[in-house]
Amino acid sequence: MMKHFLKKSWSEEKFAVLVFLILSLLPVFISGYIIYILPQYMLYGTLAMSLGLLWGFTGILSFGQAGFFALGAYTMGLCMKYNGFGINPAYAGIILSAFMGAGLATIIGYFLFSAGVRDAYFVIVTLALSIIVEQIAVSQSDITGGWNGFFIDRMSLTLGSGREISLFNDVPMYYFVLPLVAFVYFLLRKLITSKFGKVLIGIRENEDRAISLGFNTSLYKTAAFAISGAVATWAGALYGTHAGFVAPSLGGVSFSTEVVVWTALGGRTSLLGVFLGGVMVASLSNYLSAITPRFWQLVLGILFVTTIIYFKGGVAGALTQFTLFNRKTPLKSIQEVRAEQAMRVD
Amino acid sequence: MMSIIVSVLFDAALLTLTLALAALGLAVIYGLMGVINMGHGAMLTLGAYLTWAATSRGIPFVFSVLLAALIVGVIGLLLEHLVIRHFYDKPFETLLITWGFFLIMTELIKIVFGTDLRNVKNPLPDSINLGIVELPAYQSLLACISLFLIFTLAVVFYHTSLGIKIRALIQNREMASLLGVNIAYMYKMVFVAGSCIAGLAGALISPLLSVDPYIGMVFLARSFFVVIVGGIGQILGGTLVGSFLIGGSETFFAALQFKQTFAQTIVFALAIVVLRFRPSGLWTVQGRR
């Protein structure tokens, strides 16, 4: 399995294996707050990956990813509160949230994409989406606790023989979240290198041409949005049980746009870059906001603008430019080249 | 019953015109240049803070408002000159850059003014008695200013040579340029005008609510919907229709005993549906744009 990944396009996958290996060894060497907080940041990274698939590979920018994330956290919380449906409530929450995210995204996506709502219009709609999620969370206070939000229990694992393993402690939780996140990464990675992924990149590069080549682009875009929504909601469900708390601001506009900043800084055309962007910026935010709370956000904003103007590929793109992965055409990622080939052949 | 209906209608009108004022700067920049100015919210916020800063130093309200509009206009000029003008052909990039401007400006506001709530004293605290209803004086004045501005812009747009040049620019940029319209200059002026109006709107709205670093955010999404639902480039009718649907209709939902936050949710959901079926807006004649 691993070998297969390494062979296919060794540059990013090899690096990703290394990253996840390091992450898996961390609890051996350190303990305490970092091990508690890191799974949350990895879930942030997963949220960023959901946007990366959409923005970096399909060319659709969404300002509503946090809306999905919050939906997941609320779903998880409510499943915990009302004790599932006979099965482990956490399992119910995780599965239900992914389906809800996919379902909601499919409905909204198809409704808009099939009518040709594109680009900036779609951005505004997704912006409204996160506001709607936040406002519903505020207004339906009987269920959601209104502004105050509510507490969520830590989940536990149920094994076949009726045994339960509590994930209340941080290290077991860490080793529960990490492989799931890694799994999502490799799954998405596989997706974008598949034929489906090539079509998405084709749509990003030139949607009109993709249409004239006979691709039903609104269907592809809806699928991308649905997968992205499912991943974001699923990550939110895990985040909810990890953080132990959910409040409306989790789905709000400012958090949604933070995700955009992570994704841009990490490098939106590299899935690993996006993941690390989420983890790194969230960690740095936490660390630096303790030291320079007044200026850190400002620095982040300036970095964001600089990235948009000068480094379209973010940090990952800049690294490839400096021949880390030893490539001759630095700005064109391997997917882009493949997409061009796919467009020509098909 | 009659008085309830009338007062709801007046409330709706006041809300509509307040929102129209907040959205106008965006409508100008987005409608005339196609630049999606995500920084609009920060411009509103800045206008409000500058008004607070000026009035709390004893400068009369009217001058404070004009000063705020002027300063925000200058900042718009700087933003356009330093960054935006290099990205006119890339709507996605301008969207992200102006969003970055929003983030930076919000942080600067927090650094300079702090995060405490500020209050701008209402210059006209009385109310006007119209027999059936009583209207708050300041909001009524605001509504009149809003109407006046929209009509002025419409007149400039449709009845002056400047307006003809701008419309030529929207229709066919290359051709307008060949006929001697200075595109770079026109774009710059439109952007500055839009920024000025945004600053003015923020300044004028500041006495109505407590000023905090994120007030612009509240208006940002609604302003976008006003522009999109009303129809891009439709300054007069589009802005009014859009504002009514996004802002004014909330009054009716509220009158029907909905919670305010939930009323807004319904309005947004409706706006998305409108967008789906009339992507070019309600005020546009189908097939013309």
XYZ file of C-alpha atoms in Angstrom:
635
model
C 0.000 0.000 0.000
C 2.648 2.426 1.122
C 4.940 1.444 -1.724
C 2.200 2.031 -4.190
C 1.800 5.585 -2.940
C 5.498 6.207 -3.051
C 5.834 5.041 -6.592
C 2.945 6.959 -8.041
C 4.219 10.449 -7.420
C 6.846 10.210 -4.805
C 7.392 13.838 -4.008
C 4.351 14.787 -1.958
C 3.335 11.373 -0.672
C 6.784 10.605 0.638
C 6.785 13.866 2.454
C 3.309 13.194 3.808
C 4.301 9.771 5.154
C 7.213 11.456 6.884
C 4.956 14.129 8.384
C 2.439 11.609 9.718
C 5.290 9.429 11.026
C 6.698 12.367 12.978
C 3.234 13.208 14.279
C 2.750 9.619 15.408
C 6.017 9.646 17.353
C 5.406 12.975 19.099
C 3.545 11.627 22.181
C 6.538 9.412 22.926
C 8.749 12.428 23.447
C 6.460 15.119 24.736
C 3.339 15.268 26.817
C 0.964 17.790 28.284
C -0.738 20.662 26.521
C 0.771 20.068 23.078
C -0.534 16.508 22.933
C -3.917 17.746 24.088
C -4.167 20.534 21.512
C -2.495 18.951 18.480
C -5.433 16.695 17.473
C -7.584 19.830 17.289
C -5.087 21.454 14.972
C -4.930 18.313 12.866
C -8.696 18.546 12.521
C -8.272 22.191 11.540
C -5.809 20.909 8.965
C -8.447 18.472 7.754
C -10.922 21.330 7.478
C -8.318 23.188 5.437
C -7.917 20.117 3.207
C -11.655 20.134 2.553
C -11.251 23.689 1.273
C -8.078 22.747 -0.586
C -9.950 20.147 -2.620
C -12.546 22.745 -3.485
C -10.487 25.861 -3.999
C -7.065 24.541 -4.952
C -8.174 21.731 -7.220
C -11.611 22.722 -8.487
C -11.303 26.479 -8.454
C -14.374 27.057 -6.281
C -13.758 29.290 -3.284
C -15.985 28.697 -0.279
C -16.287 31.072 2.652
C -18.625 28.614 4.349
C -16.415 25.725 5.389
C -16.704 26.611 9.065
C -20.473 26.329 8.684
C -20.035 22.656 7.834
C -17.485 22.242 10.620
C -19.919 23.668 13.156
C -22.747 21.540 11.782
C -20.588 18.489 12.489
C -19.787 19.603 16.019
C -23.470 20.290 16.755
C -24.502 16.936 15.280
C -21.955 15.171 17.441
C -23.059 17.098 20.497
C -26.728 16.331 19.937
C -26.013 12.645 19.333
C -24.113 12.547 22.614
C -26.864 14.427 24.401
C -29.651 12.176 23.188
C -27.482 9.076 23.444
C -27.340 7.922 19.832
C -29.732 5.445 18.304
C -28.924 2.352 20.288
C -25.348 2.356 19.045
C -22.374 4.219 20.451
C -23.502 7.871 20.184
C -20.077 8.970 19.002
C -20.193 6.545 16.089
C -23.690 7.765 15.271
C -22.399 11.355 15.394
C -19.415 10.716 13.169
C -21.370 8.819 10.531
C -24.440 11.028 10.638
C -22.382 14.221 10.399
C -20.509 13.051 7.308
C -23.771 12.158 5.613
C -25.383 15.442 6.644
C -22.445 17.424 5.302
C -22.499 15.532 2.025
C -26.273 15.813 1.742
C -26.442 19.518 2.487
C -23.575 20.279 0.138
C -25.163 18.198 -2.609
C -28.458 20.047 -2.325
C -26.904 23.524 -2.200
C -24.243 22.669 -4.760
C -26.567 21.187 -7.332
C -29.175 23.890 -6.775
C -26.614 26.589 -7.575
C -24.123 24.969 -9.943
C -26.804 23.642 -12.271
C -28.061 27.219 -12.693
C -24.581 28.404 -13.540
C -23.937 30.288 -10.308
C -20.195 30.712 -10.423
C -17.139 32.397 -9.020
C -17.822 35.464 -6.942
C -21.554 34.745 -6.693
C -20.834 31.372 -5.181
C -18.392 32.936 -2.715
C -21.097 35.304 -1.509
C -23.578 32.454 -1.133
C -21.132 30.426 0.931
C -20.441 33.517 3.008
C -24.167 33.681 3.706
C -24.175 29.954 4.433
C -21.862 30.349 7.395
C -23.929 33.281 8.640
C -27.088 31.165 8.331
C -25.525 28.298 10.304
C -24.381 30.706 12.988
C -27.777 32.375 13.204
C -29.725 29.133 13.336
C -27.424 28.002 16.128
C -28.163 31.245 17.963
C -31.902 31.376 17.338
C -32.795 27.739 18.067
C -31.591 28.060 21.631
C -33.799 25.234 22.957
C -31.705 22.716 21.039
C -28.383 24.453 20.618
C -28.037 26.442 23.813
C -28.097 29.747 21.922
C -25.092 32.043 22.309
C -23.707 29.953 25.144
C -23.419 26.727 23.181
C -23.165 23.513 25.148
C -20.702 20.968 26.459
C -20.032 17.702 24.639
C -18.722 14.545 26.283
C -15.491 12.952 25.195
C -16.274 9.920 23.095
C -15.350 6.352 23.887
C -14.707 3.424 21.572
C -16.943 0.386 21.685
C -15.321 -2.854 20.681
C -17.133 -5.961 19.497
C -17.159 -7.830 22.793
C -18.999 -5.039 24.612
C -15.786 -3.494 25.922
C -15.456 0.271 26.016
C -12.275 2.281 25.776
C -12.642 5.838 26.983
C -10.816 8.499 25.012
C -10.974 10.853 27.952
C -7.193 10.924 28.241
C -5.245 12.874 25.677
C -2.852 10.224 24.398
C -5.538 7.663 23.407
C -7.509 10.492 21.798
C -4.394 11.562 19.912
C -3.874 8.069 18.546
C -7.533 7.871 17.607
C -7.583 11.149 15.640
C -4.192 10.907 13.918
C -4.779 7.766 11.818
C -8.235 9.019 10.833
C -6.775 12.317 9.643
C -3.978 10.518 7.789
C -6.565 8.254 6.195
C -8.553 11.253 4.955
C -5.397 12.812 3.560
C -4.478 9.737 1.538
C -8.063 9.278 0.442
C -8.275 12.853 -0.870
C -4.837 12.525 -2.372
C -5.957 9.413 -4.236
C -9.058 11.242 -5.355
C -7.226 14.177 -6.893
C -4.786 11.954 -8.746
C -7.625 9.845 -10.155
C -9.444 10.575 -13.384
C -12.131 12.374 -11.375
C -9.458 14.643 -9.936
C -8.091 15.392 -13.379
C -11.504 16.542 -14.500
C -11.753 18.806 -11.447
C -8.404 20.361 -12.302
C -9.588 20.709 -15.874
C -12.612 22.621 -14.610
C -10.363 24.853 -12.524
C -8.147 25.611 -15.494
C -10.895 26.261 -18.011
C -14.472 25.405 -17.233
C -15.848 26.375 -20.628
C -13.420 24.077 -22.350
C -14.328 21.238 -20.002
C -17.992 21.797 -20.887
C -17.292 21.796 -24.594
C -15.347 18.560 -24.172
C -18.575 17.019 -22.941
C -18.069 17.002 -19.182
C -21.117 17.755 -17.095
C -19.176 20.230 -14.995
C -22.006 21.124 -12.632
C -22.185 17.455 -11.632
C -18.443 17.301 -11.032
C -18.509 20.529 -9.078
C -21.412 19.304 -6.989
C -19.512 16.090 -6.258
C -16.423 18.053 -5.223
C -18.528 20.290 -2.999
C -20.257 17.264 -1.461
C -16.984 15.514 -0.666
C -15.564 18.728 0.704
C -18.682 19.255 2.833
C -18.569 15.688 4.128
C -14.910 16.009 5.140
C -15.458 19.371 6.821
C -18.524 18.184 8.742
C -16.847 14.944 9.750
C -13.810 16.846 11.033
C -16.180 19.115 12.947
C -17.811 16.118 14.646
C -14.459 14.858 15.892
C -13.490 18.380 16.880
C -16.665 18.706 18.925
C -16.003 15.633 21.008
C -12.336 16.518 21.370
C -12.801 20.129 22.370
C -15.772 19.142 24.525
C -17.664 22.273 23.610
C -19.512 23.897 20.728
C -20.799 27.466 20.304
C -22.230 29.408 17.327
C -18.982 31.246 16.616
C -17.497 27.948 15.423
C -19.623 28.311 12.302
C -19.220 32.057 11.937
C -17.756 34.153 9.188
C -14.512 34.977 10.947
C -13.645 31.338 11.522
C -14.670 30.504 7.953
C -12.324 33.088 6.580
C -9.540 31.917 8.863
C -9.749 28.616 6.999
C -9.260 30.520 3.745
C -6.143 32.155 5.184
C -4.665 28.793 6.287
C -5.335 27.299 2.897
C -3.809 30.212 1.011
C -0.733 30.341 3.229
C -0.153 26.585 3.108
C -0.424 26.491 -0.655
C -3.783 25.623 -2.058
C -2.567 23.367 -4.880
C -0.788 21.017 -2.525
C -2.984 18.922 -0.260
C -0.168 18.399 2.234
C 0.668 22.087 2.123
C -2.931 22.909 2.937
C -2.996 20.425 5.821
C 0.248 21.749 7.266
C -0.954 25.305 6.665
C -3.928 24.616 8.912
C -1.868 22.911 11.624
C 0.974 25.432 11.540
C -1.034 28.650 11.401
C -3.355 27.433 14.159
C -0.375 26.467 16.330
C 1.404 29.730 15.613
C -1.770 31.692 16.278
C -2.078 30.030 19.649
C 1.585 30.548 20.482
C 2.068 34.068 19.161
C -1.256 35.416 20.364
C 0.109 34.775 23.863
C 3.248 36.788 23.099
C 2.026 39.553 20.793
C -1.767 39.388 20.902
C -2.031 42.832 19.380
C 0.141 42.294 16.340
C -0.080 38.625 15.442
C -3.392 38.887 13.587
C -2.054 41.909 11.737
C 1.039 39.972 10.694
C -1.193 37.136 9.537
C -3.272 39.513 7.426
C -0.181 41.021 5.811
C 1.209 37.529 5.120
C -2.110 36.592 3.527
C -2.124 39.568 1.166
C 1.526 39.029 0.286
C 0.801 35.387 -0.498
C -2.102 36.269 -2.756
C -0.086 38.892 -4.619
C 3.298 37.207 -4.895
C 3.113 33.501 -4.070
C 0.019 31.976 -5.543
C 1.213 28.544 -4.433
C 1.655 29.512 -0.789
C 4.487 28.038 1.249
C 4.261 24.657 -0.482
C 4.426 26.345 -3.872
C 7.382 28.456 -2.811
C 9.195 25.344 -1.617
C 8.669 23.574 -4.916
C 9.944 26.690 -6.602
C 13.204 26.363 -4.721
C 13.634 22.908 -6.225
C 12.985 21.022 -3.030
C 11.286 18.413 -5.123
C 13.686 19.003 -7.982
C 11.271 20.005 -10.677
C 11.973 21.920 -13.821
C 8.674 23.719 -14.287
C 8.178 24.948 -10.762
C 4.782 26.596 -10.935
C 2.985 23.786 -12.697
C 2.165 21.012 -10.298
C 2.099 17.439 -11.483
C -1.697 17.451 -11.375
C -1.835 20.447 -13.623
C 0.371 18.762 -16.190
C -1.759 15.646 -15.988
C -4.896 17.670 -16.302
C -3.620 19.270 -19.453
C -2.817 15.857 -20.838
C -6.220 14.561 -19.859
C -7.916 17.462 -21.554
C -5.957 16.832 -24.712
C -6.514 13.083 -24.901
C -10.141 12.878 -23.818
C -54.625 47.939 13.064
C -54.168 50.728 10.560
C -51.537 52.391 12.690
C -49.668 49.109 13.050
C -49.545 48.631 9.296
C -48.404 52.193 8.738
C -45.723 51.997 11.379
C -44.453 48.687 9.997
C -44.322 50.271 6.540
C -42.380 53.262 7.817
C -40.050 51.028 9.788
C -39.444 48.966 6.671
C -38.726 52.111 4.656
C -36.248 53.418 7.215
C -34.456 50.069 7.416
C -34.424 49.768 3.636
C -32.839 53.161 3.177
C -30.314 52.631 5.971
C -29.198 49.388 4.376
C -29.184 51.020 0.943
C -26.801 53.632 2.310
C -24.539 50.925 3.742
C -24.567 48.997 0.468
C -24.172 51.967 -1.866
C -20.376 52.138 -1.814
C -20.221 48.453 -2.645
C -22.806 48.846 -5.392
C -20.687 51.577 -6.988
C -17.419 49.643 -6.886
C -18.870 46.241 -7.737
C -21.457 47.483 -10.204
C -19.276 49.867 -12.148
C -15.906 48.159 -11.985
C -16.695 44.525 -11.256
C -14.318 44.599 -8.309
C -15.668 42.564 -5.419
C -14.631 44.767 -2.570
C -14.577 42.540 0.504
C -12.908 45.436 2.288
C -16.205 47.323 2.176
C -17.039 46.170 5.717
C -13.757 47.515 7.061
C -14.378 50.839 5.306
C -17.749 51.132 7.067
C -16.158 50.274 10.405
C -13.365 52.772 9.860
C -15.867 55.500 9.000
C -17.708 54.818 12.248
C -14.542 54.831 14.371
C -13.227 58.017 12.795
C -16.536 59.701 13.556
C -16.290 58.545 17.150
C -12.704 59.789 17.379
C -13.592 63.188 15.923
C -16.807 63.800 17.863
C -15.201 62.748 21.141
C -12.578 65.435 20.515
C -15.325 68.031 20.292
C -15.541 68.360 16.508
C -19.175 68.924 15.450
C -20.935 65.834 14.106
C -21.352 67.119 10.545
C -17.647 67.883 10.151
C -16.704 64.592 11.785
C -18.781 62.706 9.236
C -17.246 64.570 6.301
C -13.758 64.101 7.714
C -14.370 60.367 8.131
C -15.604 60.051 4.538
C -12.579 61.974 3.286
C -10.044 59.880 5.198
C -11.636 56.600 4.103
C -11.588 57.932 0.536
C -7.860 58.634 0.803
C -7.272 55.123 2.140
C -9.293 53.774 -0.785
C -7.087 55.788 -3.137
C -3.944 54.314 -1.565
C -5.352 50.785 -1.765
C -6.308 51.250 -5.404
C -3.019 52.817 -6.382
C -0.749 50.410 -4.549
C -2.526 47.127 -5.193
C -5.921 46.940 -6.849
C -5.015 48.593 -10.161
C -2.606 45.753 -10.926
C -5.352 43.170 -10.631
C -8.312 44.586 -12.552
C -8.532 41.613 -14.881
C -8.474 39.091 -12.051
C -11.712 39.251 -10.048
C -10.712 36.320 -7.847
C -7.452 37.960 -6.845
C -9.084 41.295 -6.084
C -11.651 39.498 -3.945
C -8.891 37.884 -1.878
C -6.739 40.997 -1.721
C -9.615 43.159 -0.544
C -10.408 40.435 1.977
C -6.813 40.734 3.195
C -7.377 44.491 3.391
C -10.408 43.773 5.576
C -8.321 41.618 7.942
C -5.489 44.136 8.143
C -7.766 47.142 8.569
C -9.812 45.409 11.292
C -6.636 44.579 13.195
C -5.302 48.124 12.815
C -8.601 49.465 14.130
C -8.314 47.141 17.117
C -4.736 48.274 17.757
C -5.491 51.978 17.447
C -8.935 52.186 19.069
C -9.022 49.108 21.300
C -11.802 46.556 21.397
C -14.163 48.321 23.815
C -17.579 49.312 22.567
C -17.776 52.969 21.594
C -20.837 55.124 21.378
C -21.345 58.060 19.081
C -23.844 60.505 20.557
C -27.014 60.761 18.505
C -27.069 64.327 17.133
C -30.880 64.333 16.709
C -32.370 62.322 19.559
C -35.917 63.674 19.096
C -38.665 62.088 17.085
C -40.956 63.482 14.408
C -44.682 63.159 14.990
C -46.573 62.390 11.793
C -49.972 62.013 13.461
C -50.300 58.262 12.994
C -46.700 57.332 13.688
C -43.683 58.794 15.419
C -40.410 58.495 13.551
C -36.946 58.829 15.060
C -35.582 62.107 13.687
C -32.037 61.011 13.038
C -33.019 57.871 11.161
C -35.436 59.880 9.039
C -32.664 62.300 8.142
C -30.442 59.330 7.329
C -33.119 57.941 5.028
C -33.346 61.301 3.225
C -29.559 61.486 2.813
C -29.573 57.931 1.493
C -32.300 58.728 -1.058
C -30.517 61.922 -2.061
C -27.211 60.125 -2.599
C -28.802 57.353 -4.667
C -30.624 59.858 -6.869
C -27.513 61.986 -7.283
C -25.542 58.944 -8.363
C -28.285 57.923 -10.751
C -28.330 61.406 -12.280
C -24.548 61.404 -12.650
C -24.711 57.945 -14.143
C -27.482 58.536 -16.662
C -27.416 62.263 -17.401
C -23.834 63.503 -17.476
C -20.928 62.993 -19.844
C -19.017 61.370 -17.004
C -21.844 58.847 -16.685
C -21.737 58.154 -20.401
C -18.011 57.477 -20.168
C -18.510 55.107 -17.239
C -21.300 53.267 -19.039
C -19.161 53.009 -22.161
C -16.438 51.526 -19.997
C -18.775 48.886 -18.606
C -20.065 47.945 -22.029
C -16.787 47.692 -23.895
C -13.559 48.626 -22.260
C -11.321 48.351 -25.308
C -13.628 50.432 -27.446
C -14.002 53.100 -24.767
C -10.255 53.245 -24.432
C -9.824 53.646 -28.189
C -12.327 56.490 -28.126
C -10.184 58.330 -25.635
C -11.581 57.425 -22.228
C -8.783 57.273 -19.688
C -9.601 53.913 -18.180
C -7.029 53.871 -15.375
C -8.142 57.314 -14.200
C -11.842 56.469 -14.380
C -11.389 53.243 -12.431
C -9.404 55.073 -9.816
C -12.090 57.716 -9.429
C -14.868 55.129 -9.178
C -12.973 53.182 -6.529
C -12.276 56.315 -4.521
C -15.893 57.427 -4.823
C -17.078 54.025 -3.621
C -14.673 54.108 -0.677
C -15.770 57.640 0.215
C -19.421 56.613 0.197
C -18.609 53.568 2.342
C -16.812 55.779 4.848
C -19.696 58.242 4.816
C -22.196 55.444 5.377
C -20.211 54.059 8.299
C -19.971 57.536 9.782
C -23.688 58.232 9.405
C -24.742 54.858 10.795
C -22.435 55.084 13.821
C -24.933 56.865 16.156
C -27.484 54.090 15.574
C -25.458 51.267 17.086
C -22.557 50.729 19.416
C -19.340 50.823 17.450
C -17.151 47.734 17.628
C -14.421 46.440 15.290
C -16.777 44.025 13.578
C -19.815 46.178 12.789
C -18.762 46.252 9.145
C -18.964 42.475 8.994
C -22.667 42.644 9.858
C -23.296 44.797 6.821
C -20.879 43.082 4.460
C -22.864 39.986 3.528
C -26.134 41.920 3.493
C -24.636 44.588 1.243
C -23.498 41.923 -1.180
C -26.954 40.459 -1.308
C -28.434 43.898 -1.856
C -26.184 44.385 -4.859
C -26.644 40.896 -6.276
C -30.361 40.538 -5.651
C -31.017 44.040 -6.903
C -28.893 43.608 -9.986
C -25.263 44.510 -10.497
C -24.796 47.934 -12.026
C -28.373 48.962 -11.237
C -27.559 51.760 -8.828
C -30.989 53.331 -8.499
C -33.653 50.646 -8.738
C -31.418 47.707 -7.950
C -30.088 49.107 -4.713
C -33.540 50.102 -3.511
C -35.218 46.813 -4.446
C -32.319 44.804 -3.059
C -32.251 46.774 0.184
C -35.966 46.348 0.582
C -35.759 42.581 0.141
C -32.724 42.151 2.387
C -33.393 44.797 5.022
C -36.948 46.022 4.810
C -38.578 42.627 4.588
C -37.013 41.710 7.928
C -39.423 44.149 9.519
C -42.354 42.164 8.177
C -40.966 38.873 9.405
C -40.323 40.506 12.751
C -43.890 41.857 12.730
C -45.082 38.280 12.178
C -43.476 37.400 15.521
C -40.306 35.771 14.220
C -37.135 36.115 16.243
C -34.888 38.740 14.662
C -31.984 36.375 14.032
C -34.320 33.822 12.549
C -35.963 36.445 10.327
C -32.544 37.235 8.933
C -31.932 33.559 8.249
C -35.126 33.356 6.202
C -34.169 36.482 4.279
C -30.743 35.087 3.407
C -32.209 31.768 2.341
C -34.702 33.639 0.140
C -31.885 35.691 -1.351
C -30.049 32.519 -2.336
C -33.189 31.226 -4.042
C -33.600 34.517 -5.900
C -29.989 34.311 -7.002
C -30.589 30.803 -8.331
C -33.489 31.846 -10.543
C -32.476 35.400 -11.438
C -28.671 35.325 -11.436
C -28.497 38.798 -12.923
C -30.729 40.315 -10.283
C -34.356 41.312 -9.921
C -34.160 44.800 -11.345
C -32.619 43.815 -14.672
C -34.691 43.322 -17.770
C -34.117 39.733 -18.789
C -31.826 39.374 -21.760
C -30.571 42.915 -21.622
C -27.485 42.318 -19.555
